[in-house]
Coordinates of C-alpha atoms and ligand atoms in Angstrom, one line a residue:
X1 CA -0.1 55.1 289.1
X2 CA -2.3 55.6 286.0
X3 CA -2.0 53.6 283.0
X4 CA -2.3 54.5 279.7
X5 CA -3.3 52.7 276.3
X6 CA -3.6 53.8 272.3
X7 CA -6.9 52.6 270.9
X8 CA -7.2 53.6 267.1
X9 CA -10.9 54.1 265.9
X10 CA -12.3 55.8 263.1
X11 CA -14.5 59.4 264.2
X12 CA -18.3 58.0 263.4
X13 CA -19.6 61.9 262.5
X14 CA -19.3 62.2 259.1
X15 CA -18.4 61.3 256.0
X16 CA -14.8 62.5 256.3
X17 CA -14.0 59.2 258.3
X18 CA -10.9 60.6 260.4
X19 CA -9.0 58.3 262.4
X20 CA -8.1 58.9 265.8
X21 CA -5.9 57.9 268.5
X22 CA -7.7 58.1 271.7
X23 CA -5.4 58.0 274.8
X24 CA -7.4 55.8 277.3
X25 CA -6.3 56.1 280.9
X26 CA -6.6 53.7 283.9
X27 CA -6.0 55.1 287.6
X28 CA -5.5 52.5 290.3
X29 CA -8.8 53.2 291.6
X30 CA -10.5 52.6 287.8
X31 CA -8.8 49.1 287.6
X32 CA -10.9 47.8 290.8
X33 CA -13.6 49.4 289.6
X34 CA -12.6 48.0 286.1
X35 CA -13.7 51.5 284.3
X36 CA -11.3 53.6 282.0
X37 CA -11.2 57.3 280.8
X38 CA -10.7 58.9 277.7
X39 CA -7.6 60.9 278.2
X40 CA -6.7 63.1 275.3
X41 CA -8.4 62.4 271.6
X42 CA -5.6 63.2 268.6
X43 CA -5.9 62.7 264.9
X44 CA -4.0 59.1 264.0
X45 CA -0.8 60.2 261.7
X46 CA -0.7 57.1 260.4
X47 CA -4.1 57.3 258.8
X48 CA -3.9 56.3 255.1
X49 CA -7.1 58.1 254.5
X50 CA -6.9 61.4 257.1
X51 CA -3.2 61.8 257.5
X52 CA -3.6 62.9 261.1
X53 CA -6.5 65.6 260.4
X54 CA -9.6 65.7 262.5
X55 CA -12.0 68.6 263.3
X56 CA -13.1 70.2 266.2
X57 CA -16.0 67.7 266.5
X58 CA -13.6 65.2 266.3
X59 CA -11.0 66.1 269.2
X60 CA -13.9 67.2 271.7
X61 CA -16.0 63.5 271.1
X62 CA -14.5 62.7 274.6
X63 CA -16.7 65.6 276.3
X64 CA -19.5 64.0 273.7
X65 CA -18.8 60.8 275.4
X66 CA -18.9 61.7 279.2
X67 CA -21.9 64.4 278.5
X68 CA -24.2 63.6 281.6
X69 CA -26.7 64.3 279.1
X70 CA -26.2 61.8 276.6
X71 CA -28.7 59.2 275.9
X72 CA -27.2 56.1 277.3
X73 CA -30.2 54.0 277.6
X74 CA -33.5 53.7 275.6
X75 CA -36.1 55.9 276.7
X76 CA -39.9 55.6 276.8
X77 CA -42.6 58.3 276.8
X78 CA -45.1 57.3 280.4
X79 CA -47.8 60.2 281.4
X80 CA -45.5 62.6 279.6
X81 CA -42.1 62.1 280.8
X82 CA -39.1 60.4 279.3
X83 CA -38.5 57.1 281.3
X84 CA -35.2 55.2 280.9
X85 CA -35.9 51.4 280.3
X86 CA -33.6 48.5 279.9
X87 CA -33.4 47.6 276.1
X88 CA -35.6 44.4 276.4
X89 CA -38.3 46.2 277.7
X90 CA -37.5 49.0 275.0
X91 CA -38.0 46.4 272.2
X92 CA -41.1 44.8 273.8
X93 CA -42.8 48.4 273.6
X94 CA -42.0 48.8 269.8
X95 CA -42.8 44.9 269.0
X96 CA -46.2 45.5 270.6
X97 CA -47.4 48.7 269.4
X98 CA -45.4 49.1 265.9
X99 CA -47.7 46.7 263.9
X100 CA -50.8 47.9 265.6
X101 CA -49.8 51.5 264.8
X102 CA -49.3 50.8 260.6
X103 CA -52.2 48.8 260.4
X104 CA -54.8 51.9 262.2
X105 CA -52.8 54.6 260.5
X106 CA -50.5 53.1 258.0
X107 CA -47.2 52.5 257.1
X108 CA -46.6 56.7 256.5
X109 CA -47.4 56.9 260.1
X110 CA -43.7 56.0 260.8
X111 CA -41.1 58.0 260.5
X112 CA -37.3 57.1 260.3
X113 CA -34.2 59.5 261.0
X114 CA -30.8 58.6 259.8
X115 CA -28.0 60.3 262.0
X116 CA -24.8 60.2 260.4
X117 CA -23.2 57.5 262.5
X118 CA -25.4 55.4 260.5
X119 CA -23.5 55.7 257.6
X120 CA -20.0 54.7 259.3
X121 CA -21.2 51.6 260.8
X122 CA -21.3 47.9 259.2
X123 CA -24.0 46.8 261.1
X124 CA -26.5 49.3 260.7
X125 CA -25.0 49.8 256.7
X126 CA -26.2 46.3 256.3
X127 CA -29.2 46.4 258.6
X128 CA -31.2 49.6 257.9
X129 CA -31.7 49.1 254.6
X130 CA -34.3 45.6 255.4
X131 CA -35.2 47.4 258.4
X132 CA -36.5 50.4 256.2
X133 CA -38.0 48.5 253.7
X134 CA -39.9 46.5 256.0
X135 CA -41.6 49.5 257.6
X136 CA -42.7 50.8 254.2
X137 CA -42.4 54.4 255.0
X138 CA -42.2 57.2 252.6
X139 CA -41.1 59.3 255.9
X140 CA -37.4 58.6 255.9
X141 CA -35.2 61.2 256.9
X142 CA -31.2 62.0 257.2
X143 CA -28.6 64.3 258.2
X144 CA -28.7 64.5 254.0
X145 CA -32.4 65.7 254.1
X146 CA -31.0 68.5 256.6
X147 CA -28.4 69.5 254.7
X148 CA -27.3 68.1 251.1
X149 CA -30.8 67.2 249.1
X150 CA -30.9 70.3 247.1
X151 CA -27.3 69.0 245.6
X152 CA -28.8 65.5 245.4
X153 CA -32.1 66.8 243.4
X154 CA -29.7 68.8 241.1
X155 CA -27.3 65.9 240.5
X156 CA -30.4 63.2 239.8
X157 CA -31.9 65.4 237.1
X158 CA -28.5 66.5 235.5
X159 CA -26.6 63.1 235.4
X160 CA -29.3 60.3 236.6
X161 CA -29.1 59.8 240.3
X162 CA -29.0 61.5 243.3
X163 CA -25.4 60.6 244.1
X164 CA -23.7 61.3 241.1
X165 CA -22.3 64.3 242.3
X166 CA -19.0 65.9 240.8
X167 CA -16.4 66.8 243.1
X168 CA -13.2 69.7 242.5
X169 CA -9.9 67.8 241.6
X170 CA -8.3 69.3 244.2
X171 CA -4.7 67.6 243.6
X172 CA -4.9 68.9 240.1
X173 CA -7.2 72.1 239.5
X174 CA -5.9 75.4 239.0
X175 CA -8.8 77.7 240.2
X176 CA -11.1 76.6 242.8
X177 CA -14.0 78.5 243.9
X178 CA -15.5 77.5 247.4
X179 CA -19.3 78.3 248.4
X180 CA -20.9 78.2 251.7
X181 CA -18.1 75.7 252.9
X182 CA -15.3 75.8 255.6
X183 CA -13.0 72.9 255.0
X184 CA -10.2 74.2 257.0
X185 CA -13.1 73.3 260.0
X186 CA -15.2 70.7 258.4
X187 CA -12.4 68.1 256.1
X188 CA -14.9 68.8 253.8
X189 CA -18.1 67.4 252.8
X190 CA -19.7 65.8 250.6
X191 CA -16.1 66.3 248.8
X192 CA -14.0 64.5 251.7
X193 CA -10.4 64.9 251.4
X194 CA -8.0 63.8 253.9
X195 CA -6.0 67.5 254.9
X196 CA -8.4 69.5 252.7
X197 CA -6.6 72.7 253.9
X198 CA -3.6 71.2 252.8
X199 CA -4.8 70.2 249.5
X200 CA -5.8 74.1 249.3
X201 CA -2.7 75.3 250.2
X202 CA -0.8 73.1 247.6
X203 CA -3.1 74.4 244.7
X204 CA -1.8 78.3 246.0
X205 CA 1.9 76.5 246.3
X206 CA 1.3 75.0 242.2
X207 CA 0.3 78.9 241.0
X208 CA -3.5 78.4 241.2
X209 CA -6.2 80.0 242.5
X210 CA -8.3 80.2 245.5
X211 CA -11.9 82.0 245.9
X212 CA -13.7 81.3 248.9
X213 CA -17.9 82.8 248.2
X214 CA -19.0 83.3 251.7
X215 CA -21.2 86.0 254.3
X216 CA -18.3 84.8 256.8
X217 CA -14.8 85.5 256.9
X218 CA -14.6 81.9 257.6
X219 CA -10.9 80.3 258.5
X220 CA -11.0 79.1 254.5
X221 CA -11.7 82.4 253.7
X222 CA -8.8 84.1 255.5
X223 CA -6.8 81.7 253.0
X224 CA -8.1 82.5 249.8
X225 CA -6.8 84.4 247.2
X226 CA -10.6 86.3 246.8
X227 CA -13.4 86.6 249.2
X228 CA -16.6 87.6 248.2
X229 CA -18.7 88.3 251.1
X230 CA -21.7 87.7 249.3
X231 CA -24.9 87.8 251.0
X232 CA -26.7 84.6 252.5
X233 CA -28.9 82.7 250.3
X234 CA -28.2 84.8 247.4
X235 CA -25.7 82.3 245.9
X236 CA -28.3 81.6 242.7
X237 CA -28.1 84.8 242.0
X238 CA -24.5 85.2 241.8
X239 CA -23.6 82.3 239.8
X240 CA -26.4 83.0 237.5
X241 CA -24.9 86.5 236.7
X242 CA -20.8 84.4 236.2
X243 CA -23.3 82.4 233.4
X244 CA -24.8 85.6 231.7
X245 CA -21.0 86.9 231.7
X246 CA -19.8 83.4 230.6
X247 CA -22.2 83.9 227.7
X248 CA -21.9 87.8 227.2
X249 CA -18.1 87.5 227.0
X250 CA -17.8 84.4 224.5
X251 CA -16.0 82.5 227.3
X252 CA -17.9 79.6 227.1
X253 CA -16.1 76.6 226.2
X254 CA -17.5 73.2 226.4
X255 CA -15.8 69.9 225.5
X256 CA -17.1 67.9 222.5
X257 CA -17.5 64.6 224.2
X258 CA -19.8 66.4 226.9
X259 CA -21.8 68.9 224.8
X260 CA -23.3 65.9 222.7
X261 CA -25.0 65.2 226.1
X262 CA -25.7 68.0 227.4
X263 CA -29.4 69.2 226.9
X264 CA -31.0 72.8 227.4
X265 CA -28.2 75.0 226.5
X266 CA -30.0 78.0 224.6
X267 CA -32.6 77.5 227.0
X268 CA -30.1 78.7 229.7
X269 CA -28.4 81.3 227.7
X270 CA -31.9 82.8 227.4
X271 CA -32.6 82.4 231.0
X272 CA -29.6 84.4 232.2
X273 CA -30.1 87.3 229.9
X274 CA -31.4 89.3 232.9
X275 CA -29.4 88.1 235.5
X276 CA -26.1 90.7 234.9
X277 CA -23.7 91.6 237.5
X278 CA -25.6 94.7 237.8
X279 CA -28.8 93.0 238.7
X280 CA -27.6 91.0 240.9
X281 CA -25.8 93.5 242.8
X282 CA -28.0 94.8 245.2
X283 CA -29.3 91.4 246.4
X284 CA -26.0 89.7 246.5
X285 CA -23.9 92.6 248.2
X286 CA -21.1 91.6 245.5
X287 CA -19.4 94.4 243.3
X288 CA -20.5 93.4 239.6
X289 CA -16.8 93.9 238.5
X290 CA -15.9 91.4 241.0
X291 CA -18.3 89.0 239.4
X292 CA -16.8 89.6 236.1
X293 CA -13.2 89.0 237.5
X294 CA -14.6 85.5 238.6
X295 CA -16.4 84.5 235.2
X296 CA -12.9 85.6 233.4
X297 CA -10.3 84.1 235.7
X298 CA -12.2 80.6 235.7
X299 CA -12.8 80.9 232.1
X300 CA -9.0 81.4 231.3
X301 CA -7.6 78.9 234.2
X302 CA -6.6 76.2 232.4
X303 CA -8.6 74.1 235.3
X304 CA -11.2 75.0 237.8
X305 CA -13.8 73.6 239.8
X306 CA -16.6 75.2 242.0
X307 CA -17.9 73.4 244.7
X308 CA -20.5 74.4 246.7
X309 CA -21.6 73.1 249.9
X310 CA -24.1 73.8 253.4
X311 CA -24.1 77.5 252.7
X312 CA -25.7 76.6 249.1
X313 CA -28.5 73.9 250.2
X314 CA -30.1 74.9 253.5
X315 CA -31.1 78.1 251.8
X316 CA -34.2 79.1 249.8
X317 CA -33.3 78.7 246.3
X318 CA -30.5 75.4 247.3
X319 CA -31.8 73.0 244.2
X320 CA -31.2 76.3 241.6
X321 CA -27.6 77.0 243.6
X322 CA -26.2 73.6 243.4
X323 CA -27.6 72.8 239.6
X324 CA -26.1 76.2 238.7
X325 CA -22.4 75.0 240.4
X326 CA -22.2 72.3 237.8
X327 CA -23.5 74.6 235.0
X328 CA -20.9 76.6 235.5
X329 CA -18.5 73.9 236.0
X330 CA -19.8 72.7 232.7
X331 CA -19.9 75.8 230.8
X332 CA -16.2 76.3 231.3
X333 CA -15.1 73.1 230.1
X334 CA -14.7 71.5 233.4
X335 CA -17.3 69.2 234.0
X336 CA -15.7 66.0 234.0
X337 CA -12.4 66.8 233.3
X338 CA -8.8 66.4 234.9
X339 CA -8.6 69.8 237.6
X340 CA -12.5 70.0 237.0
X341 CA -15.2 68.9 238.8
X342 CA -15.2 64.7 238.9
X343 CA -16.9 62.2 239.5
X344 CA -15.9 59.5 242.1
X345 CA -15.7 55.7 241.2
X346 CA -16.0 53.6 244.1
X347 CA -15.0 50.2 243.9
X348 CA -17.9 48.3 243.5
X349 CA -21.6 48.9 244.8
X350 CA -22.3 52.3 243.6
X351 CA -24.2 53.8 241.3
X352 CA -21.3 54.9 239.2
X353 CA -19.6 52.0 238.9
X354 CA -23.2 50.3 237.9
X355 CA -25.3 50.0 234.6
X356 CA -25.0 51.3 230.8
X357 CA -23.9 54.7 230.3
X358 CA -26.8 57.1 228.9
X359 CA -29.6 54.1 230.0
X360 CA -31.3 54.0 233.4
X361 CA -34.6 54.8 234.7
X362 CA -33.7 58.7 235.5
X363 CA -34.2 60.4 238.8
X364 CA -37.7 61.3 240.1
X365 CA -39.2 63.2 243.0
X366 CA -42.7 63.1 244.4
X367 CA -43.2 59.1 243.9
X368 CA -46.3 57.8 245.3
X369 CA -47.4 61.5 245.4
X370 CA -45.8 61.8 248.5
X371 CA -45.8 65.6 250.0
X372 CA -43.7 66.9 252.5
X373 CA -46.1 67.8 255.0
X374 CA -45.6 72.0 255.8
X375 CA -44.7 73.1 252.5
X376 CA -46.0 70.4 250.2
X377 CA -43.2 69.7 248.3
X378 CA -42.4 66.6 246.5
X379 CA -41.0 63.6 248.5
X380 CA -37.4 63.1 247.6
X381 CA -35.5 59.9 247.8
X382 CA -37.7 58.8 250.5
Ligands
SF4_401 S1 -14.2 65.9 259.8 FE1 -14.5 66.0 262.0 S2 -16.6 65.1 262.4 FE2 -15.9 64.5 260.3 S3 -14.9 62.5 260.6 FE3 -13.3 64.0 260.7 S4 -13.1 64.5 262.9 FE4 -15.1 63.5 262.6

């Protein structure tokens, strides 16, 4: 008779951190052969952080796991093919031809990539980071460089670095608009919030206000209040035109204690002159009255947040959408405010919770004229 055993992990995919309760099963025949199966994969109810959620990626991780493709062992590159190697051997291969390699081509000759297990793991939290800077390379990439720099490029030059990104208030905001983002899939990102769709649900429940900005009647987007199926990558656009109506329509409203830091404000007002609802139109596929409606209703909430995620960055234009989120959010007296869009105060070790207010070196791109190498962009956080 099979056997069967709770273990309690935490999902290593992303940021959301989900717990799970894996149901691992033992058949007579497995505990000769001392082996075990994953049965069934749940979210953990008693999760202080997830409250039970997960994500599809989440539940399936035991068809991840037993994937006859998945890498299980190093592999090495011989006369072409992919050879598996025990991980002595594996080691040997980069001990004896890493050093060699920098000192021919140099230490840009290596490059790094991050998955996002990386993140969720102690050892390589505390590892990577003497492992990276002993290789010297300005070639270091993530799942962020995939998906999320834009955001962090707009949040170094507005607030200082690249992870002082506001997030909604979702227990407390009134109004939240949503772009490019499915947290009734995802948990969120980048904003992680254990039962995000429950958290949306509550703000409908309170009297507020939900707007999902999306090409994709997405499951979010069957929830909202509003959904503007805008077109993709035209998200700039659109939020420039809720700023020219912000401005055209006297609804700006910006709190003291942020306006004395806030620089550039005419020169925005000036930019957006062109960009009405009407010009943006076409390009965007939204109805310009629909635009307005947005630009009034999160003007006359008495909170709101946008957040804007993967639809905004991995598009042309993703720096300009995701610095135009928080203008917006700033514009209507939300940036930084209760039911607004916040910033999050770890414990110790970040950024935010480091330094002088106001004082800091600022955020650059490009250092050591580094280039990406199709397009020729500046290096960013490399
Ligand atoms: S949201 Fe999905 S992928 Fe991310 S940690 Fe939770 S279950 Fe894993």
């Amino acid at each position: 008779m099979s056997e069967t055993r709770l273990a309690f992990r935490t999902c290593p995919l992303c940021e959301a951190g989900c717990g799970l309760e894996i149901a691992v099963q033992t058949s007579p025949l497995q505990v000769i052969n001392k082996t075990e199966s994953i049965g069934r994969i749940r979210g953990d109810m008693d999760d202080v952080f997830s409250h039970g959620f997960i994500c599809p990626k989440g539940s399936t991780l035991k068809q991840l796991h037993e994937d006859p493709d998945r890498l299980r062992k190093p592999l090495i590159k011989r006369n072409g093919v992919h050879v598996e190697v025990e991980w002595d051997e594996a080691w040997a291969e980069v001990a004896g031809r890493l050093q060699d390699l920098i000192e021919r081509h140099g230490r840009d000759a290596v490059a790094v990539y991050l998955g996002n297990p990386n993140a969720h793991s102690l050892s390589a939290m505390l590892y990577n980071r003497t492992l990276l800077q002993g290789l010297g390379t300005h070639n270091r990439f993530s799942a962020s460089t995939v998906d999320q720099l834009p955001k962090q490029v707009a949040a170094g030059y507005m607030f200082g670095t690249g992870v002082h990104v506001a997030v909604p208030d979702l227990d407390r905001t009134d109004f939240l608009m949503i772009l490019g983002a499915n947290p009734y899939a995802s948990n969120g990102s980048v904003c992680t919030a254990p039962d995000f769709p429950g958290r949306i649900e509550a703000i409908k429940t309170r009297g507020g206000t939900v707007v999902v900005v999306d090409p994709r009647f997405t499951r979010t987007a069957q929830e909202a209040d509003t959904w503007l199926a805008i077109r993709p990558a035209s998200d700039a656009l659109f939020l420039m035109a809720v700023v020219n109506v912000l401005f055209a329509e006297n609804l700006v409203k910006i709190q003291d204690r942020i306006a004395v830091l806030l620089n550039g404000l005419e020169d925005i007002r000036q930019a957006c002159q062109r960009f009405t609802p009407e010009a943006v139109s076409d390009a965007t596929g939204l109805d310009p009255q629909a635009i307005r409606q947005v630009a009034r209703d999160m003007s006359a909430a008495s909170s709101a947040a946008v957040y804007g995620r993967i639809g905004t960055t991995t598009t042309e234009f993703g720096t300009t959408a995701s610095w135009l989120v928080d203008v917006v959010n700033t514009l209507t007296g939300n940036l930084d405010s209760v039911g607004g869009a916040m910033f999050a105060k770890p414990v110790l070790g970040g950024p935010t919770t480091r330094g002088t207010s106001g004082k800091g070196s600022g955020f650059r791109i490009g250092r050591g004229g580094g280039k990406t190498k199709v397009n020729g962009y500046p290096e960013v956080m490399g």
